[in-house]
Coordinates of C-alpha atoms in Angstrom, one line a residue:
X19 CA -15.6 41.9 13.7
X20 CA -16.6 38.6 12.1
X21 CA -18.9 40.4 9.7
X22 CA -16.2 42.8 8.8
X23 CA -13.7 40.0 8.2
X24 CA -16.2 38.1 6.0
X25 CA -16.9 41.2 3.9
X26 CA -13.2 41.9 3.6
X27 CA -12.3 38.4 2.2
X28 CA -15.4 38.4 -0.1
X29 CA -14.2 41.7 -1.5
X30 CA -10.7 40.2 -2.0
X31 CA -12.2 37.2 -3.8
X32 CA -13.4 39.4 -6.6
X33 CA -10.2 41.3 -7.1
X34 CA -8.8 40.5 -10.5
X35 CA -5.4 42.0 -9.9
X36 CA -4.9 39.8 -6.8
X37 CA -6.2 36.8 -8.8
X38 CA -3.5 37.4 -11.4
X39 CA -0.8 37.7 -8.7
X40 CA -2.0 34.5 -7.1
X41 CA -1.6 32.6 -10.4
X42 CA 1.9 34.0 -10.7
X43 CA 3.1 33.1 -7.2
X44 CA 1.3 29.8 -6.6
X45 CA -0.1 28.3 -3.4
X46 CA 2.7 29.3 -1.1
X47 CA 0.3 31.4 1.2
X48 CA -1.4 28.4 2.7
X49 CA -3.8 27.5 -0.1
X50 CA -2.1 24.1 -0.5
X51 CA -3.7 23.2 2.9
X52 CA -7.2 23.3 1.2
X53 CA -6.4 22.9 -2.5
X54 CA -5.2 19.6 -4.0
X55 CA -2.6 21.1 -6.4
X56 CA -2.5 23.0 -9.6
X57 CA -3.2 20.0 -11.9
X58 CA -5.3 16.9 -11.6
X59 CA -2.3 14.7 -11.7
X60 CA -1.1 16.3 -8.5
X61 CA -4.5 15.6 -6.9
X62 CA -4.6 11.9 -7.8
X63 CA -2.3 10.7 -4.9
X64 CA -4.5 12.7 -2.5
X65 CA -7.6 11.1 -3.8
X66 CA -6.1 7.7 -3.4
X67 CA -5.2 8.5 0.2
X68 CA -8.7 9.7 1.0
X69 CA -10.2 6.7 -0.7
X70 CA -7.9 4.4 1.4
X71 CA -9.3 6.1 4.5
X72 CA -12.9 5.3 3.4
X73 CA -13.6 8.8 2.1
X74 CA -15.3 9.5 -1.2
X75 CA -14.3 12.6 -3.2
X76 CA -15.7 15.2 -5.6
X77 CA -13.1 17.2 -7.5
X78 CA -13.5 20.7 -8.8
X79 CA -11.2 22.3 -11.5
X80 CA -11.2 25.8 -10.1
X81 CA -12.0 28.7 -12.5
X82 CA -12.8 32.4 -12.1
X83 CA -13.4 35.1 -14.6
X84 CA -13.8 33.0 -17.8
X85 CA -14.7 35.4 -20.5
X86 CA -13.8 33.7 -23.9
X87 CA -15.3 30.8 -25.8
X88 CA -11.8 29.4 -26.2
X89 CA -11.1 29.3 -22.5
X90 CA -14.6 27.9 -21.8
X91 CA -14.0 25.0 -24.2
X92 CA -10.6 24.4 -22.7
X93 CA -12.3 24.1 -19.3
X94 CA -14.7 21.6 -20.7
X95 CA -11.8 19.5 -22.1
X96 CA -10.2 19.6 -18.7
X97 CA -13.4 18.2 -17.1
X98 CA -13.4 15.4 -19.7
X99 CA -9.8 14.6 -19.0
X100 CA -10.5 14.5 -15.3
X101 CA -13.4 12.1 -15.7
X102 CA -11.3 9.8 -17.9
X103 CA -8.5 9.9 -15.4
X104 CA -10.9 9.1 -12.5
X105 CA -12.0 6.0 -14.5
X106 CA -8.5 4.9 -15.6
X107 CA -7.2 5.2 -12.0
X108 CA -10.3 3.6 -10.5
X109 CA -10.8 6.5 -8.1
X110 CA -13.9 6.8 -6.0
X111 CA -14.6 10.4 -7.1
X112 CA -17.3 12.5 -8.6
X113 CA -16.8 15.8 -10.5
X114 CA -18.1 19.3 -9.5
X115 CA -18.0 22.2 -11.9
X116 CA -19.2 25.8 -12.2
X117 CA -21.2 26.9 -15.2
X118 CA -19.4 30.2 -15.5
X119 CA -16.2 28.3 -16.2
X120 CA -18.0 26.7 -19.1
X121 CA -19.4 29.8 -20.7
X122 CA -22.6 30.7 -18.8
X123 CA -21.8 34.4 -18.9
X124 CA -21.0 34.2 -22.7
X125 CA -23.9 32.2 -24.2
X126 CA -26.4 29.5 -23.2
X127 CA -25.6 27.6 -26.4
X128 CA -21.9 27.4 -25.4
X129 CA -22.5 26.3 -21.9
X130 CA -25.0 23.6 -23.0
X131 CA -22.6 22.4 -25.7
X132 CA -19.8 22.1 -23.1
X133 CA -22.1 20.4 -20.5
X134 CA -23.3 17.8 -22.9
X135 CA -19.8 17.0 -23.9
X136 CA -18.9 16.5 -20.3
X137 CA -22.0 14.5 -19.4
X138 CA -21.7 12.1 -22.3
X139 CA -18.2 11.1 -21.2
X140 CA -19.3 11.0 -17.5
X141 CA -22.2 8.7 -18.4
X142 CA -19.9 6.4 -20.3
X143 CA -17.6 6.0 -17.2
X144 CA -20.3 6.1 -14.5
X145 CA -19.1 9.3 -13.0
X146 CA -21.6 11.7 -11.3
X147 CA -21.3 15.4 -12.1
X148 CA -22.6 18.1 -9.8
X149 CA -23.2 21.7 -11.0
X150 CA -22.0 24.0 -8.2
X151 CA -24.1 27.0 -7.3
X152 CA -22.7 30.5 -7.7
X153 CA -24.1 33.9 -6.7
X154 CA -27.8 34.6 -6.7
X155 CA -27.7 36.4 -10.1
X156 CA -26.9 33.1 -11.7
X157 CA -29.1 30.9 -9.6
X158 CA -32.1 30.8 -11.9
X159 CA -30.1 30.1 -15.0
X160 CA -28.2 27.4 -13.3
X161 CA -31.3 25.6 -12.1
X162 CA -32.9 25.9 -15.5
X163 CA -29.9 24.3 -17.2
X164 CA -29.9 21.6 -14.5
X165 CA -33.5 20.7 -15.1
X166 CA -33.0 20.6 -18.9
X167 CA -30.0 18.4 -18.7
X168 CA -31.5 16.1 -16.0
X169 CA -34.1 15.0 -18.5
X170 CA -31.2 13.7 -20.6
X171 CA -28.6 12.5 -18.0
X172 CA -29.3 10.7 -14.8
X173 CA -25.8 11.2 -13.3
X174 CA -26.3 14.9 -12.6
X175 CA -26.6 16.9 -9.4
X176 CA -26.7 20.5 -8.3
X177 CA -26.6 22.7 -5.2
X178 CA -29.1 24.7 -3.2
X179 CA -27.9 27.4 -0.8
X180 CA -29.9 28.0 2.4
X181 CA -29.1 31.7 2.7
X182 CA -31.2 32.5 -0.3
X183 CA -34.9 33.3 0.2
X184 CA -35.9 31.5 -2.9
X185 CA -34.3 28.1 -2.0
X186 CA -37.4 26.5 -0.5
X187 CA -39.4 27.2 -3.7
X188 CA -36.4 26.0 -5.8
X189 CA -36.4 22.7 -3.8
X190 CA -40.1 22.3 -4.6
X191 CA -39.6 23.0 -8.3
X192 CA -36.8 20.4 -8.5
X193 CA -38.9 17.7 -6.8
X194 CA -40.2 16.2 -10.0
X195 CA -36.6 15.7 -11.3
X196 CA -35.8 13.2 -8.5
X197 CA -32.8 15.5 -7.8
X198 CA -29.4 14.7 -6.3
X199 CA -28.8 17.8 -4.2
X200 CA -25.9 19.2 -2.2
X201 CA -27.5 21.4 0.5
X202 CA -25.2 24.1 1.8
X203 CA -25.4 27.5 3.6
X204 CA -23.7 29.5 0.8
X205 CA -20.5 31.4 0.5
X206 CA -21.1 34.5 -1.7
X207 CA -21.8 38.1 -0.5
X208 CA -25.5 38.7 -1.2
X209 CA -27.9 41.6 -0.8
X210 CA -30.4 41.6 2.1
X211 CA -33.0 41.7 -0.7
X212 CA -32.3 38.1 -1.7
X213 CA -30.6 36.4 1.3
X214 CA -30.8 36.0 5.0
X215 CA -28.3 38.1 6.9
X216 CA -28.6 36.3 10.3
X217 CA -26.7 33.1 10.7
X218 CA -29.5 31.6 12.8
X219 CA -31.9 32.1 10.0
X220 CA -29.5 30.5 7.5
X221 CA -29.1 27.5 9.8
X222 CA -32.8 27.0 10.4
X223 CA -33.5 27.2 6.6
X224 CA -30.8 24.6 6.0
X225 CA -32.5 22.3 8.4
X226 CA -35.8 22.8 6.7
X227 CA -34.3 22.0 3.3
X228 CA -32.5 18.9 4.6
X229 CA -35.7 17.6 6.1
X230 CA -37.9 18.4 3.1
X231 CA -35.5 16.8 0.6
X232 CA -35.0 13.6 2.7
X233 CA -38.7 13.2 3.4
X234 CA -39.3 13.7 -0.3
X235 CA -37.2 10.6 -0.8
X236 CA -34.3 12.3 -2.7
X237 CA -30.6 11.6 -2.2
X238 CA -29.2 14.4 -0.1
X239 CA -25.6 15.6 0.4
X240 CA -25.3 17.7 3.5
X241 CA -22.5 20.1 2.9
X242 CA -21.5 21.4 6.3
X243 CA -18.7 21.4 8.9
X244 CA -21.2 22.4 11.6
X245 CA -21.5 19.8 14.3
X246 CA -25.0 20.9 15.1
X247 CA -26.1 20.4 11.5
X248 CA -24.5 17.0 11.3
X249 CA -26.2 15.9 14.5
X250 CA -29.5 17.3 13.3
X251 CA -29.3 15.2 10.1
X252 CA -28.3 12.0 12.0
X253 CA -31.1 12.4 14.5
X254 CA -33.7 13.3 11.8
X255 CA -32.7 10.2 9.8
X256 CA -33.0 8.0 12.8
X257 CA -36.4 9.4 13.8
X258 CA -37.8 9.0 10.3
X259 CA -36.2 5.6 9.6
X260 CA -34.2 7.0 6.7
X261 CA -31.4 4.7 5.6
X262 CA -27.8 5.9 5.6
X263 CA -27.6 5.1 1.9
X264 CA -30.0 8.0 1.2
X265 CA -27.7 10.7 2.3
X266 CA -24.1 11.7 2.8
X267 CA -22.0 14.4 4.5
X268 CA -19.7 16.6 2.4
X269 CA -16.8 18.6 3.7
X270 CA -14.0 20.6 2.2
X271 CA -10.5 19.1 1.8
X272 CA -8.4 20.1 4.8
X273 CA -11.3 20.9 7.1
X274 CA -12.5 18.7 10.0
X275 CA -10.3 15.8 9.0
X276 CA -10.9 13.9 12.3
X277 CA -14.7 14.5 12.1
X278 CA -14.7 13.1 8.6
X279 CA -12.9 9.9 9.7
X280 CA -15.1 9.5 12.7
X281 CA -18.3 9.7 10.6
X282 CA -16.9 7.0 8.3
X283 CA -16.2 4.8 11.3
X284 CA -19.8 5.3 12.3
X285 CA -20.9 4.0 8.9
X286 CA -21.8 7.3 7.2
X287 CA -20.9 8.2 3.7
X288 CA -18.5 11.2 3.7
X289 CA -17.4 13.0 0.5
X290 CA -14.5 15.4 0.5
X291 CA -14.7 18.4 -1.9
X292 CA -11.2 18.6 -3.4
X293 CA -10.5 21.6 -5.6
X294 CA -7.5 21.9 -7.8
X295 CA -6.1 24.2 -10.5
X296 CA -4.2 27.4 -11.0
X297 CA -7.3 29.6 -10.4
X298 CA -7.4 28.8 -6.7
X299 CA -7.5 32.4 -5.5
X300 CA -11.3 33.2 -5.4
X301 CA -12.1 29.8 -3.8
X302 CA -9.4 30.3 -1.2
X303 CA -10.7 33.8 -0.2
X304 CA -14.3 32.6 0.1
X305 CA -13.1 29.9 2.5
X306 CA -11.4 32.6 4.5
X307 CA -14.6 34.5 4.6
X308 CA -16.6 31.5 5.8
X309 CA -14.6 31.0 9.0
X310 CA -12.1 33.4 10.5
X311 CA -10.2 30.4 11.9
X312 CA -9.3 29.5 8.3
X313 CA -6.9 32.5 8.2
X314 CA -4.6 30.3 10.4
X315 CA -3.9 28.2 7.3
X316 CA -2.6 31.3 5.5
X317 CA -0.4 32.3 8.4
X318 CA 1.1 28.8 8.7
X319 CA 1.7 28.9 4.9
X320 CA 3.6 32.2 5.1
X321 CA 5.8 31.0 8.1
X322 CA 6.5 27.5 6.8
X323 CA 9.9 27.1 5.1

């Protein structure tokens, strides 16, 4: 049943009609529990509250199905505005973004133009930018762009997904760039030709990636709500004498709030992934697919007056 539920929500995440309806009717169906608002201005008070609790943040302006140069450039301008707002409000926040929202599916020249615009402003304000990973068909292009831009900008990170067969080799290929990596399990529906289908294999691969990246001496963001993965990382760091300032835990906004605060109290860096924007639908559905328990958020949203 869990597999059926996951496939169902992943199918819904790619439905363009439902995406348009979601934009029209807003976040009333529970998405406001895991999305910081439809504008960055709405997210600012939430970021301040999280910072006050000792939590760091990375914000993501959500975007799905960008298919015009004009819209891609508008997305880039939104990222620039967000970085400037982070600086002016003195927020402890980074920025995450998806290359498809900046024109990856349109042209390489366009996405590089937009990324350089964003990274120049980010560098001026000391804000780190992380390139989110999307589905496997875009993985190679994403990492190629990351490696090219990492030669020009230091304040740049990206993501490796442990459910992909290629991830171990990708980690090796990035080693020379001294990468800042967020390591996650992965949230897209993938073919058995490119990805592990068994959860246990995905988990074990994530542990291998965490260990390799930490022992290579690179800053590592462990993106997981899994208690076993958190404990594995803590124990590995203690056994290997790895300082707490070499890694952090990242969790989604609205998920495992008490765990986040407890980790902060224990002296660990915790970063909350806070998405915002009108295009929240695809993100919300992928979160539903990850954990059936997340559906409760939607039910509460429907019943709440």
